[in-house]
Short mmCIF file of C-alpha atoms in Angstrom, two decimals:
data_model
loop_
_atom_site.label_atom_id
_atom_site.label_comp_id
_atom_site.label_asym_id
_atom_site.label_seq_id
_atom_site.Cartn_x
_atom_site.Cartn_y
_atom_site.Cartn_z
CA MET Q 137 -28.57 -59.77 -70.86
CA LYS Q 138 -26.94 -59.18 -67.48
CA SER Q 139 -23.76 -60.82 -68.79
CA ASN Q 140 -23.64 -58.43 -71.76
CA PHE Q 141 -24.27 -55.50 -69.43
CA SER Q 142 -21.41 -56.65 -67.20
CA HIS Q 143 -19.10 -56.87 -70.20
CA VAL Q 144 -20.04 -53.35 -71.24
CA LEU Q 145 -19.35 -52.11 -67.73
CA MET Q 146 -16.00 -53.89 -67.74
CA LEU Q 147 -15.05 -52.27 -71.04
CA ILE Q 148 -16.12 -48.83 -69.81
CA GLY Q 149 -14.20 -49.38 -66.57
CA ALA Q 150 -11.05 -50.33 -68.48
CA ILE Q 151 -11.30 -47.23 -70.66
CA LEU Q 152 -11.89 -44.97 -67.65
CA ALA Q 153 -9.06 -46.66 -65.75
CA PHE Q 154 -6.46 -45.63 -68.31
CA SER Q 155 -7.91 -42.19 -68.96
CA PRO Q 156 -5.95 -40.53 -66.09
CA ILE Q 157 -2.64 -41.56 -67.67
CA VAL Q 158 -3.71 -40.23 -71.06
CA ALA Q 159 -5.06 -37.05 -69.53
CA VAL Q 160 -2.00 -36.09 -67.46
CA ASP Q 161 -0.24 -34.09 -70.17
CA TYR Q 162 -3.46 -32.47 -71.33
CA LEU Q 163 -4.55 -31.47 -67.85
CA LEU Q 164 -1.09 -30.29 -66.81
CA ASP Q 165 -0.79 -28.22 -69.99
CA ALA Q 166 -4.16 -26.66 -69.19
CA TYR Q 167 -3.07 -25.99 -65.59
CA VAL Q 168 0.22 -24.43 -66.72
CA ARG Q 169 -1.57 -22.22 -69.22
CA TYR Q 170 -4.09 -21.11 -66.63
CA ARG Q 171 -1.53 -20.45 -63.89
CA GLU Q 172 1.07 -18.78 -66.10
CA LYS Q 173 -1.61 -16.70 -67.79
CA ALA Q 174 -2.63 -15.43 -64.34
CA ILE Q 175 1.00 -14.67 -63.43
CA THR Q 176 1.58 -12.90 -66.75
CA GLN Q 177 -1.64 -10.92 -66.41
CA GLN Q 178 -0.72 -9.88 -62.88
CA TYR Q 179 2.70 -8.67 -64.09
CA VAL Q 180 1.30 -6.46 -66.86
CA GLU Q 181 -1.45 -5.13 -64.59
CA THR Q 182 1.14 -4.22 -61.95
CA THR Q 183 3.29 -2.49 -64.57
CA SER Q 184 0.37 -0.60 -66.13
CA SER Q 185 -0.86 0.38 -62.66
CA HIS Q 186 2.59 1.83 -61.88
CA ILE Q 187 2.48 3.88 -65.09
CA ASN Q 188 -1.03 5.09 -64.28
CA THR Q 189 -0.03 6.04 -60.72
CA SER Q 190 3.08 7.86 -61.93
CA VAL Q 191 1.16 9.89 -64.52
CA MET Q 192 -1.70 10.72 -62.15
CA ASP Q 193 0.88 11.85 -59.60
CA GLY Q 194 2.29 14.15 -62.25
CA VAL Q 195 -1.16 15.48 -63.19
CA ALA Q 196 -1.99 16.21 -59.54
CA ALA Q 197 1.35 17.92 -58.92
CA LEU Q 198 1.05 19.99 -62.11
CA ARG Q 199 -2.40 21.22 -61.11
CA LYS Q 200 -1.24 22.03 -57.59
CA VAL Q 201 1.76 24.03 -58.81
CA ILE Q 202 -0.39 26.02 -61.27
CA ALA Q 203 -3.10 26.64 -58.68
CA GLY Q 204 -0.55 27.86 -56.11
CA SER Q 205 1.26 30.20 -58.51
CA PRO Q 206 -0.49 33.46 -59.44
CA SER Q 207 2.05 33.99 -62.21
CA LEU Q 208 4.48 31.75 -64.05
CA CYS Q 209 8.26 31.94 -63.75
CA THR Q 210 8.08 33.87 -60.48
CA PRO Q 211 9.96 32.83 -57.31
CA THR Q 212 6.66 31.48 -55.97
CA PHE Q 213 6.23 29.30 -59.06
CA VAL Q 214 9.81 27.98 -58.87
CA THR Q 215 9.46 27.26 -55.15
CA ASN Q 216 6.19 25.42 -55.72
CA ALA Q 217 7.75 23.36 -58.54
CA GLN Q 218 10.79 22.43 -56.44
CA THR Q 219 8.56 21.47 -53.51
CA ALA Q 220 6.50 19.21 -55.78
CA ILE Q 221 9.64 17.50 -57.11
CA GLU Q 222 10.99 16.92 -53.61
CA ALA Q 223 7.65 15.47 -52.47
CA SER Q 224 7.39 12.99 -55.34
CA LEU Q 225 9.47 10.00 -56.39
CA ASN Q 226 8.23 10.30 -59.96
CA ILE Q 227 8.39 13.95 -61.02
CA LYS Q 228 11.75 15.02 -62.47
CA GLN Q 229 11.15 18.54 -63.79
CA PHE Q 230 8.67 21.34 -64.51
CA LEU Q 231 8.88 23.51 -67.61
CA VAL Q 232 7.15 26.64 -68.90
CA GLU Q 233 7.38 27.18 -72.68
CA ASN Q 234 5.47 28.64 -75.57
CA ARG Q 235 3.75 26.82 -78.41
CA ASP Q 236 6.97 26.80 -80.47
CA GLY Q 237 8.96 25.14 -77.69
CA VAL Q 238 10.79 28.28 -76.55
CA GLN Q 239 11.56 27.73 -72.87
CA TYR Q 240 10.81 30.47 -70.33
CA CYS Q 241 11.72 28.83 -67.04
CA ASP Q 242 11.90 25.54 -65.15
CA ALA Q 243 12.24 24.26 -61.58
CA HIS Q 244 16.05 24.21 -61.51
CA GLY Q 245 17.04 27.23 -63.61
CA ARG Q 246 18.64 25.37 -66.50
CA MET Q 247 17.84 24.33 -70.03
CA VAL Q 248 15.53 21.30 -70.10
CA VAL Q 249 16.84 18.89 -72.72
CA HIS Q 250 14.10 16.75 -74.21
CA SER Q 251 12.91 15.57 -77.60
CA PRO Q 252 9.45 14.25 -78.51
CA VAL Q 253 9.01 10.63 -79.53
CA SER Q 254 5.28 10.88 -80.15
CA GLN Q 255 2.66 13.48 -80.89
CA SER Q 256 0.85 15.24 -78.08
CA LEU Q 257 -2.11 13.04 -77.17
CA PRO Q 258 -5.33 14.00 -75.35
CA VAL Q 259 -6.47 12.00 -72.31
CA PRO Q 260 -10.18 11.20 -71.90
CA GLY Q 261 -11.58 13.00 -68.87
CA LEU Q 262 -8.54 15.28 -68.38
CA THR Q 263 -7.62 18.70 -69.70
CA GLU Q 264 -3.93 17.75 -69.80
CA THR Q 265 -2.16 16.13 -72.75
CA ILE Q 266 0.72 13.65 -72.69
CA THR Q 267 3.72 13.27 -74.98
CA VAL Q 268 6.35 10.52 -74.97
CA VAL Q 269 9.80 12.14 -74.86
CA LYS Q 270 13.50 11.37 -74.44
CA PHE Q 271 14.38 13.36 -71.34
CA ALA Q 272 17.90 14.56 -70.47
CA ASP Q 273 20.26 11.57 -70.15
CA MET Q 274 17.58 9.10 -69.04
CA VAL Q 275 17.64 5.82 -70.99
CA MET Q 276 14.02 5.10 -70.15
CA PRO Q 277 11.54 7.31 -72.06
CA ALA Q 278 9.58 9.85 -70.04
CA LEU Q 279 6.10 11.28 -70.27
CA LYS Q 280 5.59 15.01 -70.66
CA ILE Q 281 2.30 16.05 -69.05
CA SER Q 282 1.23 19.46 -70.35
CA GLN Q 283 -1.47 21.93 -69.34
CA THR Q 284 -2.27 25.05 -71.40
CA PHE Q 285 -1.92 28.15 -69.23
CA SER Q 286 -2.80 30.83 -71.79
CA ASP Q 287 -3.09 31.21 -75.54
CA THR Q 288 0.67 31.22 -75.88
CA ARG Q 289 2.12 29.27 -72.95
CA GLN Q 290 1.90 25.84 -71.43
CA VAL Q 291 3.25 24.27 -68.24
CA SER Q 292 4.62 20.71 -68.29
CA ALA Q 293 5.73 18.11 -65.78
CA PHE Q 294 8.10 15.28 -66.68
CA VAL Q 295 7.75 11.78 -65.19
CA PRO Q 296 9.63 8.61 -66.20
CA LEU Q 297 7.51 5.99 -67.96
CA LEU Q 298 8.76 3.30 -65.57
CA GLY Q 299 10.72 3.60 -62.37
CA HIS Q 300 13.35 1.05 -63.45
CA SER Q 301 15.92 0.75 -66.18
CA GLU Q 302 15.44 -1.70 -69.03
CA ALA Q 303 18.15 -3.92 -67.54
CA ALA Q 304 16.38 -4.00 -64.16
CA LEU Q 305 13.04 -4.80 -65.82
CA SER Q 306 14.63 -7.54 -67.92
CA ALA Q 307 15.93 -9.17 -64.73
CA THR Q 308 12.37 -9.50 -63.43
CA LEU Q 309 11.16 -11.37 -66.53
CA GLN Q 310 11.30 -15.10 -67.20
CA ASP Q 311 13.80 -16.49 -69.72
CA ALA Q 312 12.83 -15.69 -73.32
CA ALA Q 313 10.02 -13.41 -72.14
CA MET Q 314 9.17 -10.31 -74.17
CA MET Q 315 7.68 -7.12 -72.82
CA ARG Q 316 6.51 -4.16 -74.85
CA VAL Q 317 5.01 -0.81 -73.88
CA THR Q 318 3.22 0.98 -76.71
CA LEU Q 319 0.76 3.74 -77.30
CA THR Q 320 -2.69 2.53 -78.24
CA ASN Q 321 -2.07 3.78 -81.78
CA GLY Q 322 0.68 1.15 -82.08
CA LEU Q 323 3.74 3.38 -81.58
CA PRO Q 324 6.34 1.37 -79.58
CA ILE Q 325 7.84 3.10 -76.53
CA VAL Q 326 9.84 0.38 -74.75
CA THR Q 327 10.61 -3.15 -75.92
CA ILE Q 328 12.48 -5.70 -73.81
CA GLY Q 329 13.48 -9.04 -75.30
CA ASP Q 330 12.90 -10.22 -78.84
CA SER Q 331 10.91 -7.43 -80.46
CA ALA Q 332 10.01 -9.64 -83.44
CA GLY Q 333 8.48 -12.23 -81.10
CA PHE Q 334 5.28 -10.22 -80.76
CA ASP Q 335 4.75 -10.41 -84.50
CA ARG Q 336 5.32 -14.19 -84.51
CA ARG Q 337 2.52 -14.69 -81.97
CA ALA Q 338 -0.08 -14.09 -84.65
CA SER Q 339 0.92 -17.34 -86.41
CA SER Q 340 1.55 -19.46 -83.31
CA THR Q 341 -0.36 -20.61 -80.24
CA GLU Q 342 2.80 -21.47 -78.36
CA TYR Q 343 2.88 -18.28 -76.28
CA VAL Q 344 1.40 -17.32 -72.95
CA SER Q 345 0.57 -13.65 -73.27
CA ALA Q 346 -1.35 -10.86 -71.57
CA GLN Q 347 -1.93 -7.15 -71.94
CA SER Q 348 -3.21 -4.30 -69.81
CA TYR Q 349 -3.89 -0.59 -70.17
CA ALA Q 350 -2.66 2.22 -67.93
CA GLY Q 351 -6.04 3.39 -66.72
CA GLN Q 352 -7.48 6.13 -68.91
CA PHE Q 353 -4.14 6.88 -70.55
CA PRO Q 354 -3.48 5.62 -74.13
CA ILE Q 355 -0.66 3.32 -73.01
CA LYS Q 356 -0.67 -0.47 -73.38
CA VAL Q 357 1.64 -2.99 -71.69
CA GLU Q 358 2.12 -6.42 -73.28
CA LEU Q 359 4.03 -9.48 -72.08
CA ALA Q 360 4.56 -12.79 -73.88
CA VAL Q 361 6.47 -15.95 -72.91
CA PRO Q 362 7.02 -19.05 -75.09
CA PHE Q 363 4.85 -21.82 -73.69
CA ALA Q 364 7.69 -24.33 -73.96
CA MET Q 365 9.78 -22.23 -71.55
CA VAL Q 366 7.12 -22.02 -68.83
CA ARG Q 367 6.11 -25.67 -69.34
CA ALA Q 368 9.67 -26.80 -68.68
CA LYS Q 369 9.43 -25.44 -65.12
CA TYR Q 370 6.79 -28.08 -64.35
CA ALA Q 371 8.81 -31.18 -65.30
CA ASP Q 372 8.94 -32.45 -61.70
CA LEU Q 373 5.21 -31.94 -61.30
CA ASP Q 374 4.64 -33.81 -64.57
CA ALA Q 375 6.57 -36.82 -63.24
CA VAL Q 376 4.66 -36.82 -59.94
CA PHE Q 377 1.27 -36.57 -61.68
CA THR Q 378 2.17 -39.40 -64.07
CA ILE Q 379 3.05 -41.70 -61.16
CA LEU Q 380 -0.15 -40.76 -59.31
CA ALA Q 381 -2.21 -41.31 -62.47
CA CYS Q 382 -0.73 -44.78 -62.88
CA ILE Q 383 -1.60 -45.64 -59.29
CA ALA Q 384 -5.11 -44.23 -59.66
CA SER Q 385 -5.64 -46.12 -62.92
CA ALA Q 386 -4.58 -49.40 -61.37
CA ALA Q 387 -6.82 -48.86 -58.34
CA PHE Q 388 -9.81 -47.88 -60.47
CA LEU Q 389 -9.33 -50.87 -62.77
CA LEU Q 390 -9.25 -53.27 -59.80
CA PHE Q 391 -12.32 -51.60 -58.31
CA SER Q 392 -14.21 -51.82 -61.62
CA LEU Q 393 -13.40 -55.51 -62.06
CA ASN Q 394 -14.42 -56.23 -58.48
CA TYR Q 395 -17.63 -54.23 -58.82
CA VAL Q 396 -18.69 -55.95 -62.03
CA ARG Q 397 -17.91 -59.37 -60.58
CA ARG Q 398 -19.76 -58.94 -57.29
CA SER Q 399 -22.60 -56.55 -57.85
CA ARG Q 400 -25.93 -56.73 -59.54
CA VAL Q 401 -26.46 -53.31 -61.00
CA PRO Q 402 -30.15 -52.32 -60.76
CA ALA Q 403 -31.76 -50.30 -63.53
CA PHE Q 404 -32.07 -46.66 -62.64
CA ASP Q 405 -35.62 -46.36 -63.89
CA LEU Q 406 -36.23 -42.67 -63.34
CA GLU Q 407 -38.31 -42.32 -66.48
CA ARG Q 408 -40.78 -44.93 -65.26
CA ALA Q 409 -40.87 -43.25 -61.83
CA ILE Q 410 -41.88 -39.98 -63.48
CA GLU Q 411 -44.64 -41.70 -65.44
CA ARG Q 412 -45.97 -43.31 -62.26
CA HIS Q 413 -45.87 -39.98 -60.39
CA GLU Q 414 -43.42 -41.42 -57.87
CA ILE Q 415 -41.53 -38.09 -57.92
CA LYS Q 416 -43.54 -36.23 -55.30
CA PRO Q 417 -43.51 -32.52 -54.44
CA TYR Q 418 -42.53 -31.58 -50.90
CA TYR Q 419 -43.09 -28.05 -49.66
CA GLN Q 420 -40.63 -26.11 -47.50
CA PRO Q 421 -42.29 -23.07 -45.87
CA VAL Q 422 -40.94 -19.54 -46.35
CA ILE Q 423 -41.57 -17.42 -43.24
CA ASN Q 424 -41.76 -13.66 -42.70
CA LEU Q 425 -39.09 -12.96 -40.07
CA ARG Q 426 -40.95 -9.92 -38.71
CA THR Q 427 -44.50 -11.24 -38.42
CA GLY Q 428 -43.96 -15.01 -38.27
CA GLU Q 429 -46.52 -15.50 -41.04
CA LEU Q 430 -46.06 -18.09 -43.77
CA VAL Q 431 -45.63 -16.21 -47.03
CA GLY Q 432 -44.71 -18.96 -49.45
CA CYS Q 433 -42.97 -22.25 -50.08
CA GLU Q 434 -40.29 -23.81 -52.22
CA VAL Q 435 -41.31 -26.94 -54.11
CA LEU Q 436 -38.72 -29.66 -53.55
CA CYS Q 437 -39.05 -33.28 -54.58
CA ARG Q 438 -38.57 -36.80 -53.28
CA TRP Q 439 -38.67 -40.15 -55.08
CA GLU Q 440 -41.20 -42.24 -53.18
CA LYS Q 441 -40.83 -45.81 -54.40
CA ARG Q 442 -43.64 -48.29 -54.21
CA ASN Q 443 -41.76 -50.30 -51.59
CA GLY Q 444 -41.88 -47.27 -49.26
CA GLN Q 445 -38.27 -46.21 -49.82
CA VAL Q 446 -37.78 -42.44 -50.12
CA ILE Q 447 -34.84 -41.26 -52.22
CA MET Q 448 -33.51 -37.74 -51.74
CA PRO Q 449 -33.13 -35.56 -54.86
CA GLY Q 450 -29.33 -35.48 -54.63
CA ALA Q 451 -29.33 -39.07 -55.88
CA PHE Q 452 -31.17 -38.41 -59.14
CA ILE Q 453 -31.41 -34.68 -59.98
CA ASP Q 454 -28.05 -34.50 -61.81
CA TYR Q 455 -28.92 -37.68 -63.72
CA ALA Q 456 -32.29 -36.20 -64.67
CA GLU Q 457 -30.72 -33.01 -65.93
CA VAL Q 458 -28.02 -34.78 -67.97
CA THR Q 459 -30.52 -37.18 -69.62
CA GLY Q 460 -33.16 -34.52 -70.26
CA LEU Q 461 -35.63 -36.16 -67.87
CA ALA Q 462 -35.66 -32.95 -65.80
CA ILE Q 463 -38.12 -31.49 -68.33
CA PRO Q 464 -40.93 -34.09 -67.91
CA MET Q 465 -40.13 -34.35 -64.20
CA THR Q 466 -40.76 -30.60 -63.76
CA LEU Q 467 -44.01 -30.84 -65.73
CA SER Q 468 -45.19 -33.68 -63.47
CA LEU Q 469 -44.30 -31.69 -60.36
CA MET Q 470 -46.12 -28.59 -61.62
CA GLN Q 471 -49.24 -30.63 -62.31
CA GLN Q 472 -49.13 -32.07 -58.80
CA VAL Q 473 -48.54 -28.59 -57.32
CA ARG Q 474 -51.61 -27.32 -59.16
CA ASN Q 475 -53.71 -30.11 -57.66
CA ASP Q 476 -52.16 -29.85 -54.17
CA LEU Q 477 -52.25 -26.07 -53.68
CA GLY Q 478 -55.25 -24.93 -55.71
CA ASP Q 479 -57.64 -24.53 -52.77
CA LEU Q 480 -54.92 -23.17 -50.49
CA SER Q 481 -54.04 -20.51 -53.08
CA ARG Q 482 -57.61 -19.24 -52.93
CA THR Q 483 -57.47 -19.05 -49.15
CA LEU Q 484 -54.02 -17.43 -49.20
CA PRO Q 485 -53.99 -15.27 -52.35
CA ASN Q 486 -50.58 -13.81 -51.48
CA LEU Q 487 -48.93 -17.24 -51.12
CA LYS Q 488 -45.80 -17.45 -53.29
CA ILE Q 489 -44.93 -20.86 -54.80
CA SER Q 490 -41.31 -21.32 -55.90
CA ILE Q 491 -40.58 -23.98 -58.52
CA ASN Q 492 -37.07 -24.91 -59.61
CA LEU Q 493 -36.18 -24.82 -63.30
CA PHE Q 494 -33.10 -26.23 -64.99
CA GLU Q 495 -30.78 -24.90 -67.65
CA GLY Q 496 -32.52 -27.08 -70.26
CA HIS Q 497 -35.78 -25.22 -69.72
CA PHE Q 498 -34.21 -22.05 -71.15
CA ARG Q 499 -33.23 -23.51 -74.52
CA ASP Q 500 -36.66 -22.86 -76.04
CA SER Q 501 -39.92 -21.24 -75.07
CA GLY Q 502 -41.74 -24.53 -74.41
CA ILE Q 503 -41.64 -24.04 -70.64
CA VAL Q 504 -43.65 -20.80 -70.95
CA GLU Q 505 -46.37 -22.63 -72.88
CA ASP Q 506 -46.32 -25.46 -70.31
CA VAL Q 507 -46.73 -23.03 -67.40
CA GLN Q 508 -49.60 -21.32 -69.18
CA ALA Q 509 -51.30 -24.64 -69.96
CA ILE Q 510 -50.95 -26.05 -66.42
CA PHE Q 511 -51.77 -22.97 -64.35
CA GLY Q 512 -53.85 -20.95 -66.81
CA GLN Q 513 -57.23 -22.26 -65.68
CA SER Q 514 -56.22 -23.19 -62.12
CA PRO Q 515 -56.89 -21.34 -58.84
CA ILE Q 516 -53.15 -20.61 -58.67
CA SER Q 517 -52.53 -17.27 -60.37
CA PHE Q 518 -49.38 -16.60 -62.37
CA ARG Q 519 -48.40 -13.80 -59.96
CA GLN Q 520 -48.15 -16.42 -57.20
CA LEU Q 521 -45.49 -18.35 -59.13
CA VAL Q 522 -41.77 -17.85 -58.67
CA PHE Q 523 -39.38 -19.81 -60.89
CA GLU Q 524 -35.92 -20.45 -59.49
CA ILE Q 525 -32.69 -20.83 -61.44
CA THR Q 526 -29.42 -21.82 -59.82
CA GLU Q 527 -26.29 -19.67 -59.91
CA ARG Q 528 -24.14 -22.81 -59.81
CA ARG Q 529 -24.92 -23.34 -63.50
CA PRO Q 530 -25.31 -19.87 -65.04
CA LEU Q 531 -27.56 -19.46 -68.06
CA ASN Q 532 -26.24 -18.55 -71.48
CA ASN Q 533 -27.05 -15.01 -72.48
CA SER Q 534 -28.88 -16.18 -75.62
CA MET Q 535 -32.03 -15.18 -77.46
CA ALA Q 536 -33.78 -18.35 -76.22
CA THR Q 537 -32.96 -17.55 -72.59
CA THR Q 538 -34.15 -13.98 -72.96
CA SER Q 539 -37.35 -15.18 -74.64
CA VAL Q 540 -38.16 -17.63 -71.81
CA ILE Q 541 -37.52 -15.04 -69.07
CA SER Q 542 -39.55 -12.41 -70.91
CA GLY Q 543 -42.36 -14.91 -71.41
CA LEU Q 544 -42.51 -15.83 -67.72
CA HIS Q 545 -42.46 -12.17 -66.72
CA ALA Q 546 -45.20 -11.42 -69.24
CA LEU Q 547 -47.42 -14.00 -67.55
CA GLY Q 548 -46.88 -12.24 -64.23
CA ALA Q 549 -44.53 -14.83 -62.72
CA ARG Q 550 -41.28 -13.82 -61.03
CA LEU Q 551 -37.69 -15.07 -61.38
CA ALA Q 552 -35.47 -16.02 -58.42
CA MET Q 553 -31.72 -16.61 -58.36
CA ASP Q 554 -31.11 -19.67 -56.17
CA ASP Q 555 -27.76 -20.44 -54.46
CA ALA Q 556 -26.76 -16.77 -54.77
CA GLY Q 557 -23.09 -16.18 -54.03
CA THR Q 558 -21.90 -19.69 -54.94
CA GLY Q 559 -21.27 -18.99 -58.62
CA HIS Q 560 -19.89 -16.13 -60.67
CA SER Q 561 -22.79 -13.79 -60.91
CA ASN Q 562 -22.35 -10.05 -60.68
CA LEU Q 563 -24.67 -7.08 -60.71
CA ALA Q 564 -24.58 -6.80 -64.50
CA TYR Q 565 -25.41 -10.48 -65.03
CA LEU Q 566 -28.31 -10.44 -62.56
CA ALA Q 567 -29.65 -7.17 -63.93
CA THR Q 568 -29.52 -8.58 -67.48
CA LEU Q 569 -31.51 -11.64 -66.45
CA GLY Q 570 -34.18 -9.54 -64.77
CA VAL Q 571 -34.04 -11.38 -61.45
CA ASP Q 572 -36.77 -10.41 -58.97
CA VAL Q 573 -35.71 -12.48 -55.94
CA ILE Q 574 -32.24 -13.28 -54.57
CA LYS Q 575 -32.02 -16.49 -52.50
CA ILE Q 576 -28.91 -16.47 -50.30
CA ASP Q 577 -27.31 -19.90 -50.06
CA ARG Q 578 -27.10 -21.63 -46.68
CA ILE Q 579 -23.28 -21.68 -46.72
CA PHE Q 580 -23.35 -17.92 -46.07
CA VAL Q 581 -26.11 -18.19 -43.47
CA ASP Q 582 -23.99 -20.82 -41.67
CA MET Q 583 -21.31 -18.14 -41.17
CA ILE Q 584 -23.56 -16.52 -38.57
CA LYS Q 585 -22.37 -17.94 -35.25
CA PRO Q 586 -23.41 -17.05 -31.70
CA GLY Q 587 -21.97 -13.63 -30.89
CA THR Q 588 -21.30 -12.76 -34.53
CA SER Q 589 -21.71 -9.05 -35.18
CA GLN Q 590 -20.64 -8.90 -38.80
CA VAL Q 591 -20.35 -11.32 -41.74
CA PRO Q 592 -18.82 -9.27 -44.59
CA VAL Q 593 -19.55 -11.76 -47.39
CA LEU Q 594 -23.18 -12.18 -46.34
CA ASP Q 595 -23.60 -8.45 -45.79
CA GLY Q 596 -22.20 -7.85 -49.28
CA LEU Q 597 -24.74 -10.22 -50.84
CA ILE Q 598 -27.56 -8.49 -48.99
CA ALA Q 599 -26.31 -5.10 -50.17
CA MET Q 600 -26.06 -6.36 -53.77
CA ALA Q 601 -29.65 -7.61 -53.65
CA LYS Q 602 -30.83 -4.28 -52.29
CA ASP Q 603 -28.93 -2.42 -55.01
CA LEU Q 604 -30.85 -4.51 -57.56
CA ASP Q 605 -34.12 -3.76 -55.71
CA CYS Q 606 -34.68 -7.50 -55.33
CA GLU Q 607 -36.61 -9.35 -52.64
CA ILE Q 608 -34.29 -11.43 -50.43
CA VAL Q 609 -34.91 -14.96 -49.13
CA ALA Q 610 -32.35 -16.60 -46.85
CA GLU Q 611 -32.02 -20.39 -47.11
CA GLY Q 612 -30.87 -22.88 -44.48
CA VAL Q 613 -31.76 -20.83 -41.40
CA GLU Q 614 -31.37 -23.19 -38.45
CA THR Q 615 -30.80 -21.04 -35.36
CA GLU Q 616 -32.45 -18.11 -33.67
CA GLU Q 617 -29.20 -16.13 -33.89
CA GLN Q 618 -29.23 -16.48 -37.68
CA ALA Q 619 -32.85 -15.37 -37.94
CA LEU Q 620 -32.26 -12.31 -35.73
CA TYR Q 621 -29.08 -11.34 -37.61
CA LEU Q 622 -30.86 -11.54 -40.97
CA ARG Q 623 -33.91 -9.64 -39.76
CA ALA Q 624 -31.71 -6.87 -38.34
CA ARG Q 625 -30.21 -6.39 -41.82
CA GLY Q 626 -33.54 -6.10 -43.57
CA VAL Q 627 -33.92 -9.70 -44.75
CA LEU Q 628 -37.65 -10.37 -44.29
CA HIS Q 629 -38.11 -13.87 -45.68
CA ALA Q 630 -36.32 -17.09 -44.73
CA GLN Q 631 -36.63 -20.84 -44.90
CA GLY Q 632 -34.88 -23.56 -42.96
CA TYR Q 633 -35.15 -26.23 -40.30
CA ILE Q 634 -35.73 -23.68 -37.54
CA PHE Q 635 -39.19 -23.25 -39.08
CA ALA Q 636 -39.84 -26.58 -40.81
CA PRO Q 637 -38.22 -29.07 -43.20
CA ALA Q 638 -39.74 -29.89 -46.58
CA LEU Q 639 -43.22 -31.25 -45.81
CA ARG Q 640 -45.75 -33.49 -47.51
CA ILE Q 641 -48.83 -31.67 -48.72
CA GLY Q 642 -51.02 -32.58 -45.71
CA ALA Q 643 -48.59 -31.28 -43.12
CA PHE Q 644 -47.82 -28.21 -45.20
CA LYS Q 645 -51.50 -27.27 -45.54
CA GLU Q 646 -51.98 -27.49 -41.77
CA LEU Q 647 -48.95 -25.28 -41.17
CA ALA Q 648 -49.96 -22.84 -43.91
CA LEU Q 649 -53.45 -22.37 -42.48
CA ALA Q 650 -52.01 -21.95 -39.00
CA LEU Q 651 -49.36 -19.38 -39.99
CA GLY Q 652 -50.59 -17.89 -43.24
CA LEU Q 653 -53.84 -16.30 -42.05
CA PRO Q 654 -54.42 -13.34 -39.72
CA ALA Q 655 -55.99 -14.31 -36.40
CA LYS Q 656 -59.55 -13.34 -37.41
CA SER Q 657 -59.34 -15.25 -40.67
CA ARG Q 658 -58.03 -18.33 -38.86
CA ILE Q 659 -61.04 -18.31 -36.53
CA GLU Q 660 -63.38 -18.06 -39.50
CA ALA Q 661 -61.53 -20.86 -41.31
CA ASP Q 662 -61.71 -23.09 -38.24
CA ALA Q 663 -65.44 -22.38 -37.87
CA ALA Q 664 -66.03 -23.21 -41.53
CA ALA Q 665 -64.07 -26.45 -41.18
CA ALA Q 666 -66.10 -27.39 -38.05
CA THR Q 667 -69.38 -26.68 -39.87
CA ALA Q 668 -68.30 -28.81 -42.81
CA ALA Q 669 -67.41 -31.63 -40.40
#
């Protein structure tokens, strides 16, 4: 049996050893797509931002000129228009005309030559309209920003669409790149490169492309580059990665052969450990930073083998989650928590008990039924339960997830976001989940050093939690400076080695009774314990 197992390991090792070589092209292609997509996106966002800035500059100048001119076409109006042009790099001309296009006056006292390329378009949130025009002898199209002054007249400012010529823009693009600026209704304004290339993208995946909009204005900027062209720039990197992959494959193959030959691989019998209740709950206290009282605990776990060896969760939690054993393991822990903390929950009715859940728990509503079955008839009330989810592995926004969260909330339990700040959560995501407690990860608490007066990232997380009206718990507090800094910023609850590590149930109960009761209640509890003795 062991021989067959060794052969299987050898085969797996051989397959894994050659996987880096096979994966080089795939991984490099993925890297190139990711990196070039970011570069392309940054380019179009910069271009669209320039257009937005230019137009907003024109809108602001137009409003200022109108506001500072009691009447149109007066010396005051002309002076104001000329001043605005001199103060701006974007504005080229001001024009007063009637609805039929008959010109009354402008900033320079000459006929303004322009012809419309598009219809006059409204802008959401603004009273002005914009029109794409050919202006004077400019090769680059311009935007005509117009504001109605009376029933018969309107005042317009002219700004170039882009501050560079097509030739100058083309020089900033990669070989074979295509850039197009259009109105959101599809009308093309500027096209650089192969104009037909944008149409070919629909039938091909061999393009890296991006698009961006000019703020609130109906203008879209698109950029596309053939993937083969950008991939060719990484030929040297491809060669280096291939050589490194060959070296890594050889080293891994030698290691695998040596490991199989010399080691006796023990069975990782986590399932049996769960059945034997060898996965034990440990309780890390949560302390009120203002009063010093114990207000709750987080349920952690340790694998206590029969030979006395204690295995930390980092050695088996990921395995449990991948194999699905995290589900029965959590059930076993909850049952032990019910038995361990039942009496203490009566004594401390405000004690909060945090239990970690995994992504697999949110695939169906079974966990809600399990919680109800385990704690329904126990001294631990549902309102004392807090279920933690980790931000490192965000939940899918599915019906099943929503059903589980709604079910836990309906029982009276609360939801906590663990490891806050280490993933990709934002206000919208957290608000959608209905998180009640934000637990700040220790990596941010560790940023508080002696003499530190400000930690912007940590302060931002605290502000985000307050915006969501969530309770805050700081994890990994190990120094007095950290505790004082957090308390000064309104963080009331914390856990960490400065207070206590994760404790077995006996030690936790002693600490909880010492710190969780007011002084009078502690005296009464001590007297009752002495009488019972």
